[in-house]
Amino acid sequence: MCGIVGYLGARTCAPILIDGLRKLEYRGYDAAGLAILDASSGNGVNGEPARLSVVRAVGKLSKLDDAVRDKPIAGTAGIGHTRWATHGRPTEVNAHPHLVGDVAVVHNGILENHVEPRRALMGDGRKFASETDTEIAAHLIDIELANGAPNLLTATKLALARVRGAYAIAVVSRKEPDVIVVAKSFSPLVVGVSDDEVFAASDVPALLAHTRDIIFLEDGDIAELRRGKVKVERLLVHGDGATERFSVTPVVRKPKRIDWSPTQAEKQGYKHFMLKEIHEQPMALEQTIRGRVLLEEGDIVAGEVGLSEDDAQAIKRVVLLACGTSHHSAIAGRNWIEAIAKVPANVELASEFRYREAIVGEGDLVIAVSQSGETADTLAAVKDAKKKGAKLLAVANVVGSAIPRVAHGSFYTHAGPEIGVASTKCFTTQLAALLMLAIYMGRRRGTLGRERAIDLLGRLVEVPALMREVLEGSEACSKIARRQLVATEAKDCLFLGRGLSYPIALEGALKLKEISYLHAEGYAAGEMKHGPIALIDPQMPVIVVAPNDVHYEKIASNVQEVRAREGRVIAVVTRGDATISQVAQEVLEVPPVDAELTPFLTVLPLQLMSYYAADLKGTDVDQPRNLAKTVTVE
Ligand code: AGP
């Protein structure tokens, strides 16, 4: 978690760093800080160190912003950090940057072997100001410089050879005010380049206001950033990290041009990013579909997936791995893959899969579904599956992120940056990607005929327009949220669905929990009699996802069972519904659509209801308590 930024150029850097951190605030908001070098007071040469100012504040970034406004800091090079606490409480001393001697460090990740070195260094008389693992890195770099390392780059390499774990790190020194050293191992880090400036950040949106030319660093990369210049080397540590044995090889990492505009990463007049992202879904879906659907041939263009006809035929089983919302889209993906490509498919929580002795290997196609492409559990699970011989495919949103980089092939959702912690547009675009993959496989395996494919794809391209229709009815969702979830002071909610509506029930419940802090359970409606029915009473809203599909009659019976126990039903049904609408207290209609495509529409009222319930309750919708957008630690 945590977000880091860096800037080196001719401009005053404090506002640039704060602006970058604002775009990364979704990564952590326990504390924030800056370290800024002012070379006008000394250029590091001939023993004249530059002034290095460190300012830190606990709480949201606005606190740091206020501090910097009250006391502006001069300087054109610096690093910044927004913290999501892992080691040590959210206090000012634990906030980054950590300053030791001439060196300041910001870090995202966890240094696993920090306990022993800390003890050893304390034994040598070193004083630690914080409880963090990061401070170890600052001490180690300082020690290497004191021991004669010729420059910051070498000192950082020597120090990193002694740590183990996940990190994205940025380092500056009073002695070298024209350099920032950055390094990456398992935590995300990108570098932005322009003619006379250089930037670093945990994520692309932090840089888009300044440059679109982005270098995606790889694990093991260490880079020396100078104005307009980036030197990258690959640091290979041999042994267990306890010694200093390592090798360094220069590498070339070419910048990629990113086509997200800076305004795409802003709120564009919506009260919250989440609301903006809910309304962006039709456009996002168009972006996912664009250029990939061959309507007349009933096929999908997906060269980057790297699955030949022979590969597709050879697949014996598909295993979908994901966490959270991505796990829910993966459940729908499993249903489509089995129904369309006729191949056995399992879906698993990556956090469970990675720690059991899962049997996976040759003949298996593992599909990792991840918005960020950086989720630690998903990354570890897929690496393991790859090692055991499975073919690996990533469905991700962030181009060049860790999971696509380890995968044999990738299918990007192209949803644009998702800033709200609660995932919305990335869920529906993942659905589209997985459906297209099922069609792609079905065509190559000969299980999906051309005519049926043309029909299905023809309907898929109409989905964005249908989504717009649903989103136009957002006011009804707001009213129902007020009446049924907020005014009644509901404490618990049950979400029910069957078939493709089951993952939608799970997703509806997750959205409500995440942002409104109401307890909610998503359940397969057929399981209701096996337990949850005991919960039904007049207080608990039961949200039923009941589009017009093969499960309709069955779920209508579930609704009757709830009503017979005086339960309150909010039903999401197909327009024109005559049965459930008669008995439900509240009805939200979606337009008629092919049964396979209902999830794209039925999830929208649930996202909107959760959003409005949270907004009415006054919670922090975009940065809900205790949550971070990308879970890069276990
Ligand atoms: C979604 O609303 C969540 N915040 C969370 O469950 C998320 O989907 C999960 O952490 C997985 O993230 P990923 O898609 O980036 O791997």
XYZ file of C-alpha atoms and ligand atoms in Angstrom:
650
model
C 0.000 0.000 0.000
C 1.289 3.609 0.451
C 2.010 5.956 -2.431
C 5.343 7.478 -3.332
C 6.290 10.330 -5.673
C 9.478 12.044 -6.780
C 10.355 15.097 -8.853
C 13.583 16.576 -10.183
C 13.597 19.582 -12.503
C 13.631 23.353 -12.585
C 10.259 24.019 -10.941
C 9.523 24.452 -7.242
C 8.720 20.886 -6.365
C 6.495 21.000 -3.249
C 3.223 21.692 -5.153
C 4.124 19.100 -7.806
C 4.754 16.453 -5.165
C 1.565 17.285 -3.252
C -0.470 17.191 -6.433
C 1.019 13.780 -7.270
C 0.273 12.499 -3.769
C -3.322 13.685 -4.109
C -3.720 11.348 -7.102
C -2.282 8.545 -4.974
C -4.198 9.264 -1.796
C -6.347 6.210 -2.482
C -3.243 4.128 -1.665
C -3.079 5.334 1.910
C -4.184 8.243 4.016
C -2.852 7.687 7.527
C -0.050 10.251 7.143
C 1.937 12.050 4.453
C 5.309 13.722 4.073
C 7.860 15.376 1.808
C 11.651 15.669 1.673
C 12.846 18.557 -0.477
C 16.364 19.474 -1.561
C 17.280 23.089 -2.142
C 20.451 23.114 -4.241
C 20.648 26.912 -4.129
C 21.975 26.571 -0.599
C 24.730 24.113 -1.545
C 25.243 21.786 -4.469
C 26.762 18.891 -2.598
C 30.187 19.496 -4.128
C 33.196 20.379 -1.973
C 31.408 19.506 1.221
C 28.598 22.008 0.727
C 25.498 19.945 1.292
C 22.193 21.194 -0.041
C 19.427 22.105 2.419
C 17.130 19.109 2.955
C 13.744 19.969 4.451
C 11.470 17.236 5.748
C 7.841 17.925 6.598
C 5.340 15.306 7.737
C 1.743 15.345 8.939
C -0.577 12.732 10.390
C -3.959 12.206 8.736
C -5.126 13.095 5.291
C -2.987 14.846 2.741
C -4.786 18.144 3.358
C -2.897 18.334 6.667
C 0.437 18.209 4.864
C -0.818 20.639 2.249
C -1.806 23.114 5.004
C 1.605 22.753 6.640
C 3.388 23.475 3.358
C 1.129 26.427 2.563
C 1.843 27.939 5.986
C 5.572 27.485 5.528
C 6.503 27.183 1.838
C 9.588 25.099 1.057
C 12.065 26.138 -1.636
C 13.736 23.458 -3.734
C 13.429 21.781 -7.103
C 14.057 18.146 -6.189
C 12.194 15.991 -3.738
C 10.287 12.896 -2.770
C 6.900 12.407 -1.100
C 4.816 9.726 0.517
C 1.258 8.991 1.533
C 1.092 6.259 4.158
C -1.127 3.293 4.879
C 0.285 1.967 8.119
C 1.739 -1.557 8.219
C 4.644 -1.370 10.697
C 4.084 1.186 13.408
C 1.095 3.315 14.284
C -0.075 6.263 12.175
C 2.013 8.884 13.974
C 4.246 11.688 12.770
C 7.484 9.873 13.687
C 6.366 6.848 11.722
C 5.418 8.961 8.699
C 7.819 8.999 5.761
C 10.260 10.368 4.623
C 12.710 8.912 7.128
C 15.805 11.009 7.520
C 19.086 9.489 8.644
C 22.264 11.549 8.260
C 22.199 13.142 4.819
C 19.698 10.680 3.419
C 15.884 10.724 3.204
C 13.873 7.668 2.165
C 10.259 6.955 1.234
C 9.077 3.385 0.864
C 6.020 1.401 -0.131
C 5.974 -2.279 0.857
C 7.330 -4.339 3.716
C 10.962 -5.116 4.504
C 10.625 -8.555 6.011
C 14.034 -8.923 7.640
C 13.995 -5.634 9.506
C 14.031 -7.001 13.066
C 17.532 -8.476 13.127
C 19.310 -5.583 11.362
C 17.513 -3.139 13.659
C 18.796 -5.003 16.722
C 22.298 -5.195 15.291
C 22.362 -1.517 14.354
C 21.028 -0.490 17.759
C 23.794 -2.609 19.281
C 26.244 -0.518 17.250
C 24.820 2.597 18.832
C 22.467 3.672 16.045
C 19.341 5.491 17.218
C 15.962 4.765 15.622
C 13.315 7.455 15.600
C 10.405 5.349 14.354
C 8.835 1.896 14.635
C 8.944 1.389 10.879
C 10.755 -1.170 8.769
C 11.658 1.625 6.345
C 14.006 3.381 8.707
C 16.340 0.368 8.424
C 16.843 1.155 4.745
C 17.717 4.773 5.545
C 20.276 3.635 8.131
C 21.812 1.070 5.808
C 22.259 3.623 3.020
C 23.735 6.122 5.455
C 26.182 3.474 6.699
C 27.273 2.596 3.154
C 27.937 6.276 2.431
C 29.905 6.591 5.661
C 31.875 3.479 4.694
C 32.982 5.110 1.458
C 30.345 4.252 -1.156
C 31.172 6.709 -3.954
C 27.611 7.886 -4.512
C 23.957 7.495 -3.532
C 23.271 4.933 -6.263
C 26.020 2.590 -5.064
C 25.123 3.064 -1.415
C 21.479 2.210 -2.157
C 22.473 -0.918 -4.095
C 24.678 -2.087 -1.221
C 21.907 -1.407 1.280
C 19.205 -3.138 -0.769
C 21.398 -6.201 -1.113
C 20.904 -6.612 2.637
C 17.125 -6.358 2.805
C 14.421 -8.819 1.861
C 10.799 -8.192 1.095
C 8.677 -5.942 -1.043
C 9.633 -2.403 -1.786
C 9.309 0.566 -4.028
C 11.744 3.064 -2.651
C 12.917 6.594 -3.452
C 16.006 8.124 -1.889
C 17.603 11.580 -1.909
C 20.781 12.883 -0.323
C 21.984 16.334 0.722
C 25.294 15.506 -0.952
C 23.723 14.852 -4.388
C 20.869 17.306 -4.864
C 20.689 16.545 -8.586
C 19.860 12.843 -8.138
C 16.948 10.693 -6.973
C 17.566 6.969 -6.658
C 14.556 4.680 -6.979
C 14.268 0.907 -6.779
C 11.513 -1.643 -7.136
C 10.918 -5.155 -5.897
C 7.318 -6.438 -5.875
C 5.752 -3.020 -5.152
C 4.670 -0.824 -8.051
C 6.869 2.023 -9.296
C 6.865 4.019 -12.503
C 9.136 6.769 -13.783
C 7.897 9.651 -15.929
C 10.238 11.419 -18.321
C 10.151 14.713 -20.153
C 12.848 16.868 -21.779
C 14.299 18.483 -18.700
C 12.451 16.822 -15.833
C 12.026 13.429 -14.316
C 9.269 12.025 -12.083
C 8.609 8.887 -10.071
C 5.355 7.536 -8.662
C 3.575 4.432 -7.469
C 0.961 4.798 -10.160
C 0.499 6.499 -13.499
C -2.289 9.042 -12.641
C 0.142 10.885 -10.346
C 2.245 11.817 -13.382
C -0.282 12.479 -16.123
C -0.444 16.230 -15.533
C 3.249 16.406 -16.431
C 4.097 13.630 -18.848
C 2.593 10.664 -20.618
C 5.932 8.973 -21.280
C 6.172 6.366 -18.578
C 8.808 3.749 -17.787
C 7.417 0.729 -15.944
C 10.235 -0.500 -13.744
C 10.601 -4.240 -13.289
C 11.209 -6.102 -10.049
C 14.916 -5.864 -9.252
C 15.382 -2.556 -11.083
C 17.288 0.290 -9.497
C 17.416 3.628 -11.295
C 19.324 6.841 -10.986
C 17.124 9.758 -12.015
C 18.631 13.029 -13.204
C 16.946 15.898 -15.058
C 15.688 14.362 -18.308
C 17.856 11.259 -17.796
C 17.115 7.820 -16.404
C 19.803 5.159 -15.890
C 18.340 1.758 -15.015
C 20.240 -1.255 -13.707
C 19.096 -4.656 -12.632
C 20.124 -5.613 -9.138
C 20.389 -9.340 -8.565
C 20.918 -10.354 -4.975
C 22.521 -13.772 -4.480
C 21.855 -15.736 -1.333
C 19.394 -14.780 1.367
C 19.795 -11.033 1.445
C 21.788 -11.206 4.665
C 25.046 -10.683 2.825
C 26.112 -8.106 0.308
C 26.618 -10.453 -2.637
C 24.882 -9.059 -5.666
C 25.386 -8.354 -9.329
C 24.316 -5.376 -11.371
C 23.538 -5.298 -15.090
C 22.570 -2.171 -17.028
C 19.175 -2.507 -18.731
C 17.198 -0.422 -21.168
C 13.607 0.359 -20.208
C 11.926 2.348 -22.928
C 9.114 4.744 -21.960
C 5.600 3.770 -23.021
C 3.152 6.455 -24.142
C 0.040 6.382 -21.959
C -3.164 7.579 -23.563
C -5.134 8.404 -20.406
C -5.716 12.148 -20.318
C -5.107 13.958 -17.002
C -8.787 14.912 -16.803
C -9.753 11.244 -17.056
C -8.153 10.936 -13.653
C -10.138 13.815 -12.137
C -13.678 13.914 -10.725
C -15.209 15.865 -13.607
C -17.916 17.494 -11.537
C -19.106 14.372 -9.703
C -19.183 14.497 -5.924
C -17.009 11.400 -5.664
C -14.745 9.380 -7.908
C -16.933 6.372 -7.246
C -20.021 8.102 -8.638
C -18.065 9.290 -11.665
C -16.769 5.794 -12.243
C -20.255 4.279 -11.937
C -21.449 6.659 -14.648
C -18.391 6.012 -16.790
C -19.250 2.350 -17.167
C -20.934 2.508 -20.586
C -17.913 4.345 -21.998
C -15.462 2.079 -20.196
C -17.217 -0.964 -21.604
C -17.022 0.504 -25.092
C -13.290 0.892 -24.574
C -12.984 -2.738 -23.513
C -14.935 -3.949 -26.528
C -13.506 -1.476 -29.046
C -11.397 -3.009 -31.771
C -11.876 -6.506 -30.408
C -15.271 -7.546 -31.741
C -15.467 -8.905 -35.308
C -19.216 -8.768 -35.646
C -19.510 -10.227 -39.108
C -17.240 -13.146 -38.345
C -18.625 -13.726 -34.860
C -15.149 -13.611 -33.382
C -12.805 -11.716 -31.086
C -9.426 -10.185 -31.909
C -7.119 -11.057 -29.037
C -3.574 -11.535 -30.339
C -2.071 -10.402 -27.028
C -3.742 -13.357 -25.313
C -1.270 -15.640 -27.059
C -3.650 -18.608 -27.400
C -3.395 -20.407 -30.721
C -6.135 -22.745 -31.948
C -3.983 -25.682 -30.782
C -3.457 -24.078 -27.371
C -7.196 -23.512 -26.996
C -7.951 -27.122 -27.946
C -5.330 -28.383 -25.525
C -6.837 -26.654 -22.485
C -8.101 -29.294 -20.071
C -9.246 -26.936 -17.353
C -9.463 -23.230 -16.607
C -8.642 -21.934 -13.128
C -9.635 -18.344 -12.379
C -7.772 -16.671 -9.511
C -8.672 -13.321 -7.985
C -9.580 -11.402 -4.832
C -12.529 -9.214 -3.807
C -14.570 -7.702 -6.592
C -12.350 -9.338 -9.202
C -13.242 -12.692 -7.652
C -16.904 -11.910 -8.260
C -16.363 -11.124 -11.929
C -14.323 -14.317 -12.135
C -17.345 -16.332 -10.928
C -19.395 -14.975 -13.821
C -16.396 -15.679 -16.080
C -16.349 -19.290 -14.921
C -20.030 -19.692 -15.826
C -19.457 -18.226 -19.299
C -16.338 -20.298 -19.949
C -18.141 -23.521 -19.066
C -21.275 -22.611 -21.005
C -19.580 -21.229 -24.103
C -16.129 -22.825 -24.385
C -17.275 -26.099 -22.782
C -14.187 -26.508 -20.678
C -14.258 -27.313 -16.948
C -13.569 -24.154 -14.977
C -12.921 -23.443 -11.295
C -12.764 -20.103 -9.602
C -10.712 -19.596 -6.477
C -9.778 -16.913 -4.019
C -6.095 -16.304 -4.689
C -5.432 -15.876 -0.969
C -6.651 -19.436 -0.328
C -5.210 -21.023 -3.436
C -1.674 -19.874 -2.735
C -1.541 -21.524 0.676
C -2.960 -24.936 -0.070
C -1.336 -27.688 -2.036
C -3.307 -26.861 -5.144
C -3.005 -29.303 -7.990
C -2.374 -27.271 -11.080
C -0.039 -27.680 -14.005
C 0.214 -28.540 -17.678
C -3.093 -28.453 -19.506
C -4.433 -25.804 -17.130
C -5.085 -22.263 -18.239
C -4.881 -20.013 -15.199
C -6.665 -16.690 -15.623
C -5.662 -14.043 -13.080
C -8.267 -11.309 -12.763
C -7.032 -8.101 -11.162
C -7.850 -4.430 -11.690
C -4.500 -3.223 -10.389
C -2.451 -6.176 -11.585
C -0.557 -5.776 -8.323
C -2.625 -7.604 -5.677
C -0.072 -9.531 -3.621
C -2.117 -12.702 -3.145
C -3.121 -12.939 -6.796
C 0.437 -12.298 -7.936
C 1.871 -14.964 -5.623
C -0.813 -17.503 -6.584
C -0.257 -17.091 -10.314
C 3.509 -17.200 -10.038
C 3.159 -20.510 -8.245
C 0.775 -21.877 -10.887
C 3.138 -20.751 -13.640
C 6.052 -22.475 -11.950
C 4.027 -25.690 -11.875
C 3.542 -25.548 -15.655
C 0.166 -23.857 -16.135
C -0.344 -21.378 -18.929
C -1.019 -17.963 -17.456
C -3.325 -15.258 -18.741
C -3.911 -11.886 -17.034
C -7.134 -9.897 -17.167
C -6.002 -6.549 -15.780
C -6.660 -2.837 -16.051
C -3.273 -1.324 -15.305
C -1.054 -1.743 -18.320
C 2.412 -3.068 -17.562
C 1.544 -3.973 -13.964
C 3.102 -6.964 -12.202
C 0.582 -9.710 -13.044
C 0.498 -9.059 -16.801
C 4.265 -8.962 -16.725
C 4.544 -12.492 -15.362
C 1.709 -13.811 -17.562
C 2.159 -15.527 -20.941
C -0.615 -13.348 -22.330
C -2.797 -10.436 -21.251
C -6.243 -9.106 -21.933
C -6.479 -5.515 -20.719
C -9.824 -4.063 -19.726
C -8.863 -0.501 -20.783
C -11.316 0.991 -18.266
C -9.054 3.980 -17.553
C -7.836 4.797 -14.047
C -10.140 3.698 -11.249
C -9.577 5.938 -8.237
C -12.520 5.112 -5.935
C -11.438 2.350 -3.574
C -14.702 0.524 -4.272
C -14.348 -1.011 -7.705
C -17.196 -0.396 -10.141
C -16.196 0.189 -13.759
C -13.405 -2.323 -13.437
C -15.929 -4.952 -12.384
C -18.141 -4.518 -15.453
C -15.186 -4.257 -17.821
C -13.734 -7.441 -16.309
C -17.086 -9.089 -17.044
C -16.801 -7.977 -20.673
C -13.219 -9.188 -20.936
C -14.095 -12.602 -19.491
C -17.139 -12.992 -21.722
C -15.039 -12.108 -24.770
C -12.402 -14.609 -23.680
C -15.071 -17.311 -23.346
C -16.258 -16.491 -26.879
C -12.670 -16.445 -28.160
C -12.006 -19.873 -26.643
C -15.383 -21.231 -27.747
C -14.679 -20.251 -31.353
C -11.218 -21.853 -31.263
C -12.427 -25.022 -29.569
C -15.330 -25.352 -31.989
C -17.924 -25.223 -29.202
C -19.464 -21.927 -30.277
C -20.958 -21.676 -33.742
C -20.547 -18.581 -35.889
C -24.247 -17.722 -35.856
C -24.600 -17.882 -32.085
C -21.381 -15.878 -31.701
C -22.643 -13.175 -34.062
C -25.871 -13.016 -32.101
C -24.126 -12.829 -28.704
C -21.582 -10.237 -29.815
C -24.299 -8.182 -31.482
C -26.040 -8.007 -28.109
C -22.838 -7.316 -26.223
C -22.126 -4.212 -28.293
C -25.607 -2.948 -27.403
C -24.963 -3.285 -23.664
C -23.370 0.179 -23.160
C -26.558 1.840 -24.439
C -28.657 -0.294 -22.078
C -26.364 0.609 -19.187
C -26.948 4.299 -19.947
C -30.696 3.660 -19.638
C -30.224 2.058 -16.212
C -27.965 4.872 -15.014
C -30.589 7.437 -15.992
C -32.748 5.906 -13.256
C -30.195 6.642 -10.550
C -32.641 8.829 -8.636
C -34.854 5.829 -7.863
C -31.802 4.074 -6.392
C -31.076 7.104 -4.247
C -34.672 7.198 -2.941
C -34.717 3.489 -2.136
C -31.340 3.760 -0.405
C -32.752 6.552 1.751
C -36.076 4.809 2.497
C -34.901 1.254 3.025
C -31.274 1.441 4.111
C -30.754 4.773 5.854
C -34.112 5.994 7.251
C -34.861 2.552 8.707
C -31.386 2.429 10.260
C -30.917 -1.036 8.799
C -27.980 -2.870 10.348
C -27.860 -5.990 8.168
C -28.835 -6.751 4.592
C -29.088 -9.948 2.617
C -28.391 -10.082 -1.135
C -29.730 -13.077 -3.074
C -29.119 -14.277 -6.612
C -28.898 -17.462 -8.682
C -26.781 -18.394 -11.691
C -25.150 -15.289 -13.157
C -26.991 -13.207 -10.558
C -25.163 -14.966 -7.713
C -21.858 -13.074 -8.251
C -23.945 -9.923 -8.579
C -25.487 -10.586 -5.152
C -21.966 -11.057 -3.758
C -20.781 -7.866 -5.400
C -23.824 -5.874 -4.220
C -23.145 -6.981 -0.632
C -19.425 -6.179 -0.884
C -20.116 -2.682 -2.228
C -22.544 -1.933 0.588
C -20.156 -3.160 3.302
C -17.142 -1.382 1.871
C -18.498 2.114 1.712
C -21.565 2.355 3.960
C -20.222 0.072 6.722
C -23.552 -1.763 6.821
C -23.241 -5.473 7.379
C -24.322 -7.303 4.221
C -24.195 -10.913 3.058
C -24.349 -12.121 -0.519
C -25.907 -15.566 -0.857
C -26.830 -18.045 -3.549
C -30.622 -17.893 -3.266
C -30.876 -21.691 -3.299
C -28.911 -21.731 -0.053
C -31.376 -19.501 1.767
C -33.247 -22.402 3.291
C -29.980 -23.832 4.587
C -29.466 -21.071 7.100
C -29.951 -17.394 6.251
C -33.748 -17.695 6.284
C -33.452 -17.649 10.075
C -32.339 -14.029 9.843
C -35.408 -12.773 8.015
C -37.481 -10.287 9.993
C -39.270 -7.018 9.190
C -36.095 -5.020 9.864
C -33.703 -6.663 7.450
C -33.782 -5.555 3.793
C -33.429 -8.480 1.370
C -32.120 -7.394 -2.007
C -33.072 -9.907 -4.675
C -31.406 -9.966 -8.093
C -34.082 -11.506 -10.305
C -33.761 -10.753 -14.011
C -35.800 -12.673 -16.510
C -33.733 -15.856 -16.954
C -34.018 -19.600 -16.332
C -33.776 -19.074 -12.583
C -36.658 -16.629 -12.392
C -39.356 -19.040 -11.136
C -37.078 -20.398 -8.447
C -36.050 -16.997 -7.164
C -39.674 -15.860 -7.218
C -40.328 -18.679 -4.731
C -37.482 -17.393 -2.554
C -39.124 -13.971 -2.594
C -42.400 -15.524 -1.431
C -40.548 -17.235 1.397
C -39.057 -13.927 2.501
C -42.390 -12.130 2.301
C -44.126 -14.930 4.244
C -41.747 -14.067 7.111
C -42.485 -10.346 6.794
C -39.107 -9.664 5.230
C -38.655 -6.452 3.226
C -37.775 -7.117 -0.430
C -35.973 -4.787 -2.815
C -36.052 -6.513 -6.193
C -33.945 -5.874 -9.277
C -36.037 -7.236 -12.135
C -36.418 -7.004 -15.898
C -38.691 -4.215 -17.123
C -42.276 -5.467 -17.439
C -41.880 -8.011 -14.655
C -45.278 -9.121 -13.395
C -44.673 -11.584 -10.555
C -41.970 -10.477 -8.132
C -42.885 -6.804 -8.638
C -46.310 -7.565 -7.189
C -44.948 -8.646 -3.833
C -41.692 -6.693 -3.404
C -41.740 -3.437 -1.399
C -39.356 -1.772 -3.843
C -38.660 -2.558 -7.476
C -35.766 -1.469 -9.666
C -36.122 -2.323 -13.328
C -33.431 -2.989 -15.920
C -34.095 -3.202 -19.662
C -34.638 -6.654 -21.232
C -31.390 -8.256 -22.380
C -30.083 -11.695 -23.371
C -29.930 -13.894 -20.223
C -26.113 -14.211 -20.528
C -25.722 -10.447 -20.335
C -27.889 -9.593 -17.319
C -24.926 -9.057 -14.907
C -23.851 -5.946 -16.824
C -27.180 -4.318 -15.990
C -28.285 -5.779 -12.667
C -25.114 -4.715 -10.864
C -25.680 -1.023 -11.649
C -28.653 -0.377 -9.291
C -26.734 -2.178 -6.539
C -23.653 0.011 -7.019
C -25.858 3.115 -7.010
C -27.818 2.084 -3.911
C -24.588 1.441 -2.010
C -23.173 4.749 -3.147
C -26.233 6.739 -2.065
C -26.553 4.895 1.245
C -22.919 5.719 2.017
C -23.235 9.324 0.892
C -26.371 9.810 2.997
C -24.597 8.294 5.980
C -21.743 10.703 5.347
C -18.960 8.128 5.107
C -15.772 8.738 3.162
C -16.967 7.125 -0.057
C -13.740 7.241 -2.064
C -11.459 6.301 0.803
C -13.460 4.079 3.123
C -11.985 3.424 6.531
C -9.366 0.658 6.792
C -9.373 -0.031 3.049
C -6.762 0.606 0.409
C -7.261 0.461 -3.317
C -4.486 -1.964 -4.034
C -3.603 -4.631 -1.538
C 0.090 -5.131 -2.185
C 0.713 -6.812 1.159
C -0.727 -10.088 2.450
C -13.262 -3.713 -4.592
O -14.297 -2.819 -4.367
C -12.303 -3.834 -3.536
N -11.820 -2.630 -3.032
C -11.359 -5.014 -3.530
O -12.140 -6.108 -3.161
C -10.587 -5.355 -4.814
O -11.461 -5.790 -5.802
C -9.540 -6.424 -4.495
O -8.625 -5.907 -3.572
C -8.828 -6.941 -5.713
O -8.092 -5.944 -6.347
P -7.506 -6.139 -7.800
O -8.649 -6.311 -8.725
O -6.724 -4.878 -8.054
O -6.640 -7.362 -7.771
